[in-house]
Short mmCIF file of C-alpha atoms and ligand atoms in Angstrom, two decimals:
data_model
loop_
_atom_site.label_atom_id
_atom_site.label_comp_id
_atom_site.label_asym_id
_atom_site.label_seq_id
_atom_site.Cartn_x
_atom_site.Cartn_y
_atom_site.Cartn_z
CA MET A 1 4.72 3.03 -7.55
CA LEU A 2 4.65 2.64 -9.27
CA PHE A 3 6.21 3.91 -8.45
CA LYS A 4 3.34 3.26 -6.19
CA GLY A 5 1.22 6.24 -7.13
CA ALA A 6 0.81 5.79 -10.82
CA ALA A 7 0.48 2.04 -10.74
CA SER A 8 -2.18 2.14 -8.11
CA LEU A 9 -4.06 4.97 -9.79
CA THR A 10 -4.49 3.17 -13.03
CA GLY A 11 -4.73 -0.18 -11.30
CA ARG A 12 -7.66 1.06 -9.28
CA LEU A 13 -9.26 2.48 -12.34
CA VAL A 14 -9.39 -0.87 -14.05
CA THR A 15 -10.24 -2.86 -10.95
CA ALA A 16 -12.64 -0.28 -9.56
CA SER A 17 -15.57 -2.64 -9.80
CA ARG A 18 -13.87 -5.44 -7.92
CA THR A 19 -13.77 -5.53 -4.16
CA VAL A 20 -10.96 -6.71 -1.98
CA SER A 21 -12.35 -9.42 0.24
CA ARG A 22 -9.31 -9.96 2.38
CA ALA A 23 -8.99 -8.35 5.78
CA GLY A 24 -6.45 -5.90 4.42
CA ALA A 25 -5.68 -4.60 0.97
CA LEU A 26 -2.69 -6.42 -0.41
CA PRO A 27 0.34 -4.33 -1.23
CA GLN A 28 1.29 -4.48 -4.87
CA GLN A 29 4.49 -6.27 -5.58
CA LYS A 30 6.70 -3.47 -6.80
CA ARG A 31 7.48 -4.31 -10.36
CA PHE A 32 7.23 -1.08 -12.25
CA LEU A 33 10.06 1.18 -13.17
CA SER A 34 8.85 4.71 -13.74
CA LEU A 35 10.58 7.27 -15.91
CA HIS A 36 10.53 11.03 -15.79
CA GLU A 37 8.20 12.79 -18.19
CA TYR A 38 11.05 14.08 -20.39
CA ARG A 39 12.46 10.57 -20.75
CA SER A 40 9.02 9.18 -21.56
CA ALA A 41 8.49 11.98 -24.09
CA ALA A 42 11.76 11.03 -25.79
CA ILE A 43 10.53 7.44 -26.17
CA LEU A 44 7.19 8.61 -27.57
CA GLN A 45 8.97 10.83 -30.05
CA GLU A 46 11.11 7.91 -31.17
CA TYR A 47 7.86 6.15 -32.12
CA GLY A 48 6.46 9.15 -33.95
CA VAL A 49 3.97 10.17 -31.28
CA PRO A 50 3.70 13.97 -31.41
CA VAL A 51 4.96 15.69 -28.25
CA PRO A 52 5.67 19.37 -27.54
CA GLY A 53 9.23 20.46 -28.31
CA GLY A 54 11.37 20.81 -25.21
CA GLU A 55 14.47 19.95 -23.27
CA ALA A 56 15.29 19.03 -19.68
CA ALA A 57 17.65 21.00 -17.45
CA THR A 58 19.27 20.33 -14.10
CA THR A 59 20.48 23.84 -13.25
CA PRO A 60 18.72 27.24 -13.42
CA GLU A 61 21.30 28.46 -15.96
CA GLU A 62 20.67 25.45 -18.14
CA ALA A 63 16.91 26.03 -17.91
CA GLU A 64 17.43 29.59 -19.12
CA LYS A 65 19.61 28.36 -21.98
CA VAL A 66 17.06 25.73 -23.01
CA ALA A 67 14.29 28.34 -23.01
CA LYS A 68 16.43 30.66 -25.14
CA GLU A 69 17.10 27.90 -27.62
CA LEU A 70 13.42 27.00 -27.86
CA GLY A 71 13.00 30.58 -29.08
CA LYS A 72 9.29 30.74 -28.20
CA GLU A 73 7.35 33.39 -26.38
CA ASP A 74 5.00 30.94 -24.75
CA MET A 75 6.53 28.10 -22.81
CA VAL A 76 5.85 25.82 -19.85
CA ILE A 77 8.33 24.78 -17.18
CA LYS A 78 7.53 21.45 -15.54
CA ALA A 79 9.03 19.97 -12.40
CA GLN A 80 10.29 16.44 -13.05
CA VAL A 81 9.25 14.31 -10.10
CA LEU A 82 7.86 10.81 -10.29
CA ALA A 83 4.35 11.55 -9.12
CA GLY A 84 1.11 12.66 -10.67
CA GLY A 85 -0.77 15.84 -9.87
CA ARG A 86 2.27 18.07 -10.23
CA GLY A 87 0.24 20.94 -11.60
CA LYS A 88 -1.72 21.18 -8.36
CA GLY A 89 1.24 20.40 -6.09
CA THR A 90 3.15 22.71 -3.74
CA PHE A 91 6.90 22.88 -3.14
CA ASP A 92 8.44 22.67 0.34
CA ASN A 93 9.50 26.32 -0.08
CA GLY A 94 5.94 27.45 -0.67
CA LEU A 95 6.00 27.70 -4.47
CA LYS A 96 2.58 26.72 -5.74
CA GLY A 97 2.38 24.47 -8.80
CA GLY A 98 4.91 22.15 -10.38
CA VAL A 99 3.78 23.21 -13.87
CA LYS A 100 4.20 26.92 -14.67
CA LEU A 101 3.42 28.93 -17.76
CA ILE A 102 6.30 31.24 -18.69
CA SER A 103 7.03 33.80 -21.40
CA SER A 104 10.77 34.38 -21.18
CA PRO A 105 14.09 32.57 -20.52
CA VAL A 106 14.67 34.57 -17.34
CA GLU A 107 11.40 33.23 -15.91
CA ALA A 108 12.61 29.72 -16.69
CA LYS A 109 15.69 30.46 -14.62
CA ILE A 110 13.73 31.94 -11.71
CA TYR A 111 11.29 29.05 -11.51
CA ALA A 112 14.06 26.48 -11.97
CA GLU A 113 15.82 28.03 -8.96
CA GLN A 114 12.71 27.52 -6.87
CA MET A 115 12.00 24.00 -8.15
CA LEU A 116 15.39 22.26 -8.39
CA GLY A 117 16.59 20.70 -5.15
CA HIS A 118 13.18 21.22 -3.55
CA LYS A 119 10.50 18.72 -2.78
CA LEU A 120 7.18 18.84 -4.55
CA ILE A 121 4.24 17.63 -2.52
CA THR A 122 1.31 16.33 -4.55
CA LYS A 123 -1.62 14.18 -3.59
CA GLN A 124 0.36 11.15 -4.73
CA THR A 125 3.60 11.83 -2.86
CA GLY A 126 2.48 11.94 0.75
CA ALA A 127 3.61 14.73 3.07
CA ALA A 128 7.31 14.12 2.47
CA GLY A 129 7.08 15.07 -1.21
CA LYS A 130 9.47 14.10 -3.98
CA LEU A 131 12.76 15.76 -4.81
CA CYS A 132 12.80 17.75 -8.04
CA THR A 133 16.02 16.80 -9.81
CA ALA A 134 15.27 18.26 -13.23
CA VAL A 135 12.92 20.66 -14.94
CA TYR A 136 11.47 20.22 -18.40
CA VAL A 137 11.06 23.37 -20.47
CA VAL A 138 8.59 22.91 -23.32
CA GLU A 139 6.80 24.96 -25.94
CA ARG A 140 3.37 26.00 -24.76
CA GLU A 141 0.56 24.58 -26.83
CA PHE A 142 -2.91 26.00 -27.30
CA VAL A 143 -5.48 23.33 -26.91
CA ARG A 144 -9.13 22.80 -27.77
CA ARG A 145 -9.63 19.61 -25.85
CA GLU A 146 -7.85 17.55 -23.23
CA ALA A 147 -8.48 13.81 -23.29
CA TYR A 148 -7.16 10.84 -21.33
CA LEU A 149 -5.56 7.75 -22.81
CA ALA A 150 -3.90 4.83 -21.07
CA ILE A 151 -2.69 1.36 -21.99
CA LEU A 152 -2.41 -0.93 -19.00
CA LEU A 153 -2.20 -4.56 -18.07
CA ASP A 154 -5.51 -5.84 -16.78
CA ARG A 155 -5.85 -8.85 -14.53
CA THR A 156 -9.40 -9.69 -15.59
CA THR A 157 -8.61 -10.10 -19.27
CA ARG A 158 -5.01 -11.08 -18.56
CA GLY A 159 -3.77 -8.75 -21.20
CA PRO A 160 -3.49 -5.12 -22.23
CA VAL A 161 -6.46 -2.84 -21.98
CA ILE A 162 -6.86 0.61 -23.52
CA VAL A 163 -8.69 3.16 -21.39
CA ALA A 164 -9.87 6.39 -23.01
CA SER A 165 -11.89 9.36 -21.91
CA SER A 166 -12.82 12.72 -23.31
CA GLN A 167 -12.49 14.09 -19.76
CA GLY A 168 -8.71 14.45 -19.69
CA GLY A 169 -6.31 16.80 -17.98
CA MET A 170 -8.01 16.31 -14.66
CA ASP A 171 -7.90 13.60 -12.07
CA ILE A 172 -9.07 10.45 -13.86
CA GLU A 173 -10.04 8.76 -10.60
CA THR A 174 -12.65 11.44 -10.02
CA VAL A 175 -13.95 10.92 -13.55
CA ALA A 176 -14.11 7.15 -12.92
CA LYS A 177 -16.05 7.71 -9.72
CA GLU A 178 -18.41 10.48 -10.72
CA THR A 179 -18.98 9.85 -14.41
CA PRO A 180 -17.98 6.24 -15.11
CA ASP A 181 -19.82 6.42 -18.44
CA ALA A 182 -17.25 8.94 -19.64
CA ILE A 183 -14.62 6.19 -19.59
CA PHE A 184 -14.29 3.80 -22.48
CA SER A 185 -12.16 0.73 -22.09
CA THR A 186 -11.39 -2.08 -24.46
CA PRO A 187 -9.23 -5.19 -24.01
CA ILE A 188 -6.58 -5.90 -26.64
CA ASP A 189 -5.87 -9.37 -27.94
CA ILE A 190 -2.08 -9.58 -27.97
CA HIS A 191 -2.15 -11.74 -31.09
CA THR A 192 -4.09 -9.29 -33.24
CA GLY A 193 -3.00 -6.06 -31.52
CA VAL A 194 -4.75 -2.75 -32.12
CA THR A 195 -6.78 -3.09 -35.32
CA ASP A 196 -7.94 -0.08 -37.35
CA GLU A 197 -11.40 -0.65 -35.98
CA ILE A 198 -10.29 -0.57 -32.34
CA ALA A 199 -8.02 2.42 -32.95
CA THR A 200 -10.91 4.34 -34.48
CA LYS A 201 -13.27 3.44 -31.64
CA VAL A 202 -10.74 4.61 -29.07
CA ALA A 203 -10.09 7.79 -31.06
CA GLU A 204 -13.82 8.53 -31.11
CA ALA A 205 -14.03 8.03 -27.35
CA LEU A 206 -11.44 10.80 -26.97
CA GLY A 207 -14.03 13.26 -28.19
CA PHE A 208 -11.79 15.09 -30.63
CA SER A 209 -13.14 16.89 -33.68
CA ALA A 210 -13.64 14.82 -36.84
CA ALA A 211 -10.57 16.44 -38.38
CA ALA A 212 -8.32 15.07 -35.63
CA THR A 213 -9.80 11.59 -35.28
CA LYS A 214 -7.59 9.98 -37.91
CA GLU A 215 -4.41 11.26 -36.31
CA ALA A 216 -5.72 10.23 -32.90
CA ALA A 217 -6.28 6.68 -34.17
CA GLU A 218 -2.74 6.55 -35.55
CA THR A 219 -1.43 7.84 -32.22
CA VAL A 220 -3.26 5.05 -30.38
CA LYS A 221 -1.52 2.50 -32.59
CA LYS A 222 1.87 4.08 -32.05
CA LEU A 223 1.35 4.14 -28.31
CA TYR A 224 0.45 0.46 -28.36
CA LYS A 225 3.69 -0.21 -30.21
CA VAL A 226 5.59 1.61 -27.46
CA PHE A 227 3.72 -0.45 -24.85
CA GLN A 228 4.61 -3.70 -26.56
CA GLU A 229 8.16 -3.11 -27.68
CA LYS A 230 9.34 -1.42 -24.51
CA ASP A 231 7.85 -4.03 -22.15
CA ALA A 232 5.70 -1.38 -20.56
CA THR A 233 3.10 -2.12 -17.91
CA GLN A 234 1.59 1.32 -18.26
CA VAL A 235 1.48 4.06 -20.86
CA GLU A 236 -0.62 6.93 -19.55
CA ILE A 237 -1.10 10.15 -21.48
CA ASN A 238 -2.99 12.80 -19.53
CA PRO A 239 -3.72 15.02 -21.27
CA LEU A 240 -3.71 13.75 -24.81
CA SER A 241 -4.74 17.01 -26.42
CA GLU A 242 -6.21 18.36 -29.59
CA THR A 243 -4.60 21.69 -30.41
CA ILE A 244 -6.51 24.65 -31.83
CA ASP A 245 -5.07 23.80 -35.25
CA ARG A 246 -6.39 20.24 -34.79
CA ARG A 247 -3.14 18.42 -34.18
CA VAL A 248 -2.95 15.59 -31.66
CA LEU A 249 -0.38 15.99 -28.91
CA ALA A 250 0.81 13.91 -25.93
CA MET A 251 1.24 16.70 -23.39
CA ASP A 252 2.14 14.60 -20.38
CA ALA A 253 3.39 11.03 -20.27
CA LYS A 254 3.74 8.50 -17.53
CA LEU A 255 5.39 5.27 -18.58
CA GLY A 256 5.90 2.26 -16.33
CA PHE A 257 7.99 -0.78 -17.23
CA ASP A 258 8.03 -4.39 -16.14
CA ASP A 259 10.97 -5.12 -13.83
CA ASN A 260 11.18 -8.63 -15.19
CA ALA A 261 12.07 -7.24 -18.60
CA SER A 262 14.93 -5.07 -17.35
CA PHE A 263 17.49 -7.26 -19.11
CA ARG A 264 15.80 -6.53 -22.43
CA GLN A 265 15.56 -2.79 -21.93
CA PRO A 266 18.99 -1.52 -20.88
CA GLU A 267 18.31 1.97 -22.23
CA VAL A 268 15.10 2.34 -20.26
CA TRP A 269 16.74 1.05 -17.07
CA GLY A 270 19.70 3.36 -17.66
CA TRP A 271 17.25 6.22 -17.16
CA ARG A 272 16.16 5.11 -13.71
CA ASP A 273 16.26 7.94 -11.16
CA THR A 274 16.75 6.37 -7.74
CA THR A 275 16.35 9.74 -5.99
CA GLN A 276 12.64 9.24 -6.64
CA GLU A 277 12.49 5.87 -4.92
CA ASP A 278 12.39 5.03 -1.25
CA ALA A 279 15.98 4.79 0.06
CA ASP A 280 15.10 2.02 2.52
CA GLU A 281 13.40 -0.05 -0.15
CA ILE A 282 16.48 0.23 -2.39
CA GLU A 283 18.73 -0.69 0.54
CA ALA A 284 16.57 -3.74 1.34
CA ALA A 285 16.76 -4.96 -2.24
CA LYS A 286 20.57 -5.04 -1.93
CA TYR A 287 20.21 -7.75 0.71
CA GLY A 288 17.66 -9.71 -1.27
CA LEU A 289 14.82 -8.51 0.95
CA ASN A 290 11.51 -7.70 -0.66
CA PHE A 291 10.48 -4.67 1.35
CA ILE A 292 7.54 -2.30 0.90
CA LYS A 293 6.60 0.45 3.34
CA LEU A 294 3.04 0.67 4.56
CA ASP A 295 1.21 3.11 6.81
CA GLY A 296 0.89 1.19 10.10
CA ASN A 297 3.21 0.66 13.06
CA ILE A 298 3.82 -3.09 13.42
CA GLY A 299 7.10 -3.98 11.75
CA CYS A 300 6.88 -7.41 10.11
CA LEU A 301 9.61 -9.83 9.16
CA VAL A 302 8.34 -12.85 7.31
CA ASN A 303 9.63 -15.49 4.91
CA GLY A 304 7.62 -16.02 1.77
CA ALA A 305 5.24 -13.61 0.05
CA GLY A 306 2.18 -15.72 0.84
CA LEU A 307 3.01 -15.84 4.53
CA ALA A 308 3.72 -12.10 4.42
CA MET A 309 0.21 -11.45 3.11
CA ALA A 310 -1.37 -13.82 5.62
CA THR A 311 0.57 -12.03 8.34
CA MET A 312 -0.73 -8.67 7.30
CA ASP A 313 -4.25 -10.04 7.17
CA ILE A 314 -4.08 -11.47 10.65
CA ILE A 315 -2.60 -8.27 12.04
CA LYS A 316 -5.50 -6.35 10.57
CA LEU A 317 -8.00 -8.88 11.90
CA ASN A 318 -6.63 -8.22 15.36
CA GLY A 319 -6.98 -4.48 14.99
CA GLY A 320 -3.37 -3.71 14.17
CA GLU A 321 -1.75 -2.04 11.17
CA PRO A 322 1.37 -3.39 9.49
CA ALA A 323 4.21 -0.88 9.01
CA ASN A 324 5.63 -2.79 6.11
CA PHE A 325 5.76 -5.86 3.98
CA LEU A 326 9.11 -7.57 4.37
CA ASP A 327 9.75 -10.92 2.80
CA CYS A 328 13.21 -12.32 3.36
CA GLY A 329 12.34 -15.25 1.09
CA GLY A 330 14.28 -18.47 1.34
CA GLY A 331 17.23 -16.60 2.75
CA ALA A 332 16.06 -16.10 6.31
CA THR A 333 19.66 -16.22 7.50
CA ALA A 334 21.02 -14.54 10.62
CA GLU A 335 22.53 -11.83 8.40
CA ALA A 336 19.22 -11.22 6.62
CA ILE A 337 17.48 -10.88 9.98
CA ARG A 338 20.08 -8.36 11.12
CA GLN A 339 19.68 -6.27 7.97
CA ALA A 340 15.91 -6.53 8.15
CA PHE A 341 15.82 -5.37 11.77
CA GLY A 342 18.08 -2.48 10.88
CA ILE A 343 15.66 -1.40 8.18
CA LEU A 344 12.57 -1.89 10.37
CA LEU A 345 14.05 0.05 13.28
CA ARG A 346 15.02 3.00 11.12
CA GLU A 347 11.32 3.75 10.97
CA PRO A 348 10.45 5.70 14.14
CA LYS A 349 6.76 4.88 13.86
CA VAL A 350 7.37 1.16 14.51
CA THR A 351 5.99 0.26 17.95
CA ALA A 352 6.39 -3.54 17.84
CA ILE A 353 8.12 -6.12 15.69
CA PHE A 354 6.46 -9.29 14.54
CA VAL A 355 8.73 -12.07 13.29
CA ASN A 356 6.70 -14.77 11.61
CA ILE A 357 8.92 -17.38 10.04
CA PHE A 358 8.22 -20.84 8.83
CA GLY A 359 11.23 -23.08 9.19
CA GLY A 360 11.17 -25.27 6.13
CA ILE A 361 14.41 -24.83 4.26
CA VAL A 362 15.80 -22.73 7.10
CA ARG A 363 15.67 -24.29 10.55
CA CYS A 364 13.85 -22.53 13.39
CA ASP A 365 16.79 -22.89 15.78
CA ASN A 366 19.05 -21.05 13.34
CA ILE A 367 16.49 -18.29 13.01
CA ALA A 368 16.23 -18.10 16.79
CA LYS A 369 20.00 -17.75 17.05
CA GLY A 370 19.99 -14.93 14.52
CA LEU A 371 17.14 -13.26 16.32
CA ILE A 372 18.84 -13.51 19.70
CA ALA A 373 22.16 -12.22 18.34
CA THR A 374 20.47 -9.30 16.63
CA THR A 375 18.41 -8.38 19.68
CA GLN A 376 21.53 -8.44 21.85
CA GLU A 377 23.56 -6.43 19.40
CA MET A 378 21.01 -3.73 18.67
CA ASN A 379 19.48 -1.62 21.34
CA ILE A 380 15.90 -2.58 20.64
CA THR A 381 13.35 -0.71 22.70
CA VAL A 382 10.18 -2.01 21.08
CA PRO A 383 8.70 -5.40 21.99
CA ILE A 384 9.44 -8.34 19.70
CA VAL A 385 6.96 -11.13 19.11
CA ALA A 386 8.37 -14.17 17.36
CA ARG A 387 6.21 -16.87 15.93
CA LEU A 388 8.41 -19.64 14.66
CA GLN A 389 6.99 -22.83 13.30
CA GLY A 390 8.51 -25.80 11.51
CA THR A 391 11.76 -27.69 11.66
CA ASN A 392 13.46 -27.68 15.10
CA VAL A 393 10.84 -25.40 16.60
CA GLU A 394 11.26 -26.86 20.13
CA GLU A 395 14.95 -26.06 20.13
CA ALA A 396 14.17 -22.57 18.87
CA GLN A 397 11.69 -21.99 21.70
CA ARG A 398 14.19 -23.23 24.23
CA LEU A 399 16.90 -20.89 22.92
CA ILE A 400 14.61 -17.87 23.02
CA ASN A 401 13.21 -18.62 26.44
CA ASN A 402 16.67 -19.15 27.91
CA SER A 403 18.13 -16.06 26.28
CA GLY A 404 16.89 -13.76 29.00
CA LEU A 405 15.76 -11.39 26.27
CA LYS A 406 12.32 -9.92 26.03
CA ILE A 407 11.24 -11.79 22.97
CA PHE A 408 7.70 -13.09 23.20
CA SER A 409 7.82 -16.51 21.63
CA PHE A 410 4.83 -18.31 20.12
CA THR A 411 4.14 -21.23 17.84
CA ASP A 412 0.48 -20.36 17.30
CA LEU A 413 -0.16 -17.60 14.76
CA ASP A 414 -3.42 -16.30 16.27
CA GLU A 415 -1.95 -15.90 19.73
CA ALA A 416 1.18 -14.27 18.37
CA ALA A 417 -0.82 -11.79 16.28
CA GLN A 418 -3.05 -10.90 19.22
CA LYS A 419 -0.03 -10.29 21.37
CA VAL A 420 1.80 -8.10 18.90
CA CYS A 421 -1.28 -5.97 18.26
CA GLN A 422 -1.85 -5.55 21.97
CA LEU A 423 1.78 -4.63 22.64
CA SER A 424 1.93 -2.21 19.77
CA LYS A 425 -1.14 -0.41 21.08
CA VAL A 426 0.39 -0.10 24.53
CA VAL A 427 3.63 1.30 23.12
CA SER A 428 1.77 3.76 20.87
CA LEU A 429 -0.25 4.99 23.82
CA ALA A 430 2.82 5.22 26.03
CA ARG A 431 4.58 7.28 23.38
CA GLU A 432 1.62 9.58 23.07
CA ILE A 433 1.60 10.38 26.76
CA ASP A 434 5.38 10.18 26.91
CA VAL A 435 5.92 7.45 29.50
CA ASN A 436 8.23 4.45 29.49
CA VAL A 437 6.70 1.02 29.69
CA SER A 438 8.37 -2.25 30.44
CA PHE A 439 7.03 -5.58 29.25
CA GLU A 440 6.78 -8.75 31.22
CA LEU A 441 7.27 -11.99 29.46
CA PRO A 442 4.23 -14.22 29.47
CA LEU A 443 6.04 -16.96 31.39
P1 GDP B 501 0.43 16.70 -13.89
O1 GDP B 501 -0.31 17.72 -13.07
O2 GDP B 501 1.53 16.06 -13.11
O3 GDP B 501 -0.49 15.69 -14.52
O4 GDP B 501 1.17 17.51 -15.06
P2 GDP B 501 0.73 17.86 -16.57
O5 GDP B 501 1.93 17.78 -17.40
O6 GDP B 501 -0.43 17.07 -17.01
O7 GDP B 501 0.31 19.39 -16.45
C1 GDP B 501 -0.82 19.79 -15.72
C2 GDP B 501 -1.78 20.57 -16.58
O8 GDP B 501 -1.17 21.75 -17.09
C3 GDP B 501 -2.24 19.81 -17.83
O9 GDP B 501 -3.28 18.94 -17.55
C4 GDP B 501 -2.64 20.95 -18.73
O10 GDP B 501 -3.97 21.31 -18.47
C5 GDP B 501 -1.73 22.08 -18.32
N1 GDP B 501 -0.68 22.27 -19.32
C6 GDP B 501 0.56 21.76 -19.34
N2 GDP B 501 1.24 22.14 -20.45
C7 GDP B 501 0.39 22.92 -21.16
C8 GDP B 501 0.47 23.61 -22.42
O11 GDP B 501 1.47 23.61 -23.13
N3 GDP B 501 -0.63 24.30 -22.81
C9 GDP B 501 -1.77 24.32 -22.07
N4 GDP B 501 -2.81 25.00 -22.52
N5 GDP B 501 -1.89 23.68 -20.91
C10 GDP B 501 -0.83 23.00 -20.46
MN1 MN B 502 -0.97 15.10 -16.38
#
């Protein structure tokens, strides 16, 4: 997310051997800023990592100009979208491939016209695709070998890990699944860093020719420096190539950065491209809501990340699927509830809303008031199940029950979860066969 895609790809790679024992997979807290390839390449270059010469463009004319200035016969034009698998992606206008080999400036212009302003759909973007806001025109390189190299943070060793494979260029998840032996990984002690010995071992795992191994080892060290100094959570080079003249080259780069370090990395954060992020998630962050979209249809509003996870688990246990993770934290105020409902209801797939709030710092009766006001104000057509527990819960129940609104109120989590799963199924079915259903309160 990594952006979700990249973070989960590499995350899964490292944690592939561990199983998730909870009822549902936990959503990753979103804490990675991702940069476009051309921005990442600029950072690599700053650290002396060899990258192909090139320049980004945001208009077809600019792309043509950049290609002219490169003055090469063989070039590549690459769609800049924050998702992997661009090469094998398809644009919403039918153009196949987000990475195209070209031999003239006019081709750069033609492809740029078809890429810019269009959405590229790859296996990491979902059906909606990602908007292409820039193209990167680079010199084409002739390669002998394509390897894979990544530096990530690993939970098991609680530190950086370097992952290398001679099987680069392609989908590394497939390599991990089908030929796990082709993947070499080594934890790095943050106090000693990447020693010559480790760098050489990693370089050997890349499978380059002997003549390129020394440069590969140096590149590994430089990449680790980038990882460390830029507060990265991920540095993924796929492919890291050996050219026919035995140079080492980072031909694609995906860098992710720790959100908590944003104050230390103003330049990196200045390169953020919010067109690549989910508009609703950005909107939610403005109101202090921690919101992540998921695939299901039960909209959840919860306070506290732990309770949010427990809520998702219990929904899954009852056969439902959460539509999102929404933690309004300590600020479960009436205003936060209103904003949260607005965000939840913007998603047409939501067939029921589950409010699960523990009144500790915030009082249940205040939450109930916010809930009632919001329900009255918005024209909510999906059933709402509220499970409030904690301070002033009796008063909260009384307010909800006397409101005359169709809010199903519970204090028990199991019962509430069962109810919301059942209601969401009924609404989904009703929508499928296109009938209206009305819900009777359990009283
Ligand atoms: P991705 O599909 O999003 O990972 O985009 P990449 O930048 O990795 O490009 C996809 C593939 O295109 C790479 O894995 C390479 O095989 C190929 N490719 C990109 N640029 C060049 C180049 O300059 N020369 C050669 N030979 N292949 C390239
Ligand atoms: Mn790639």
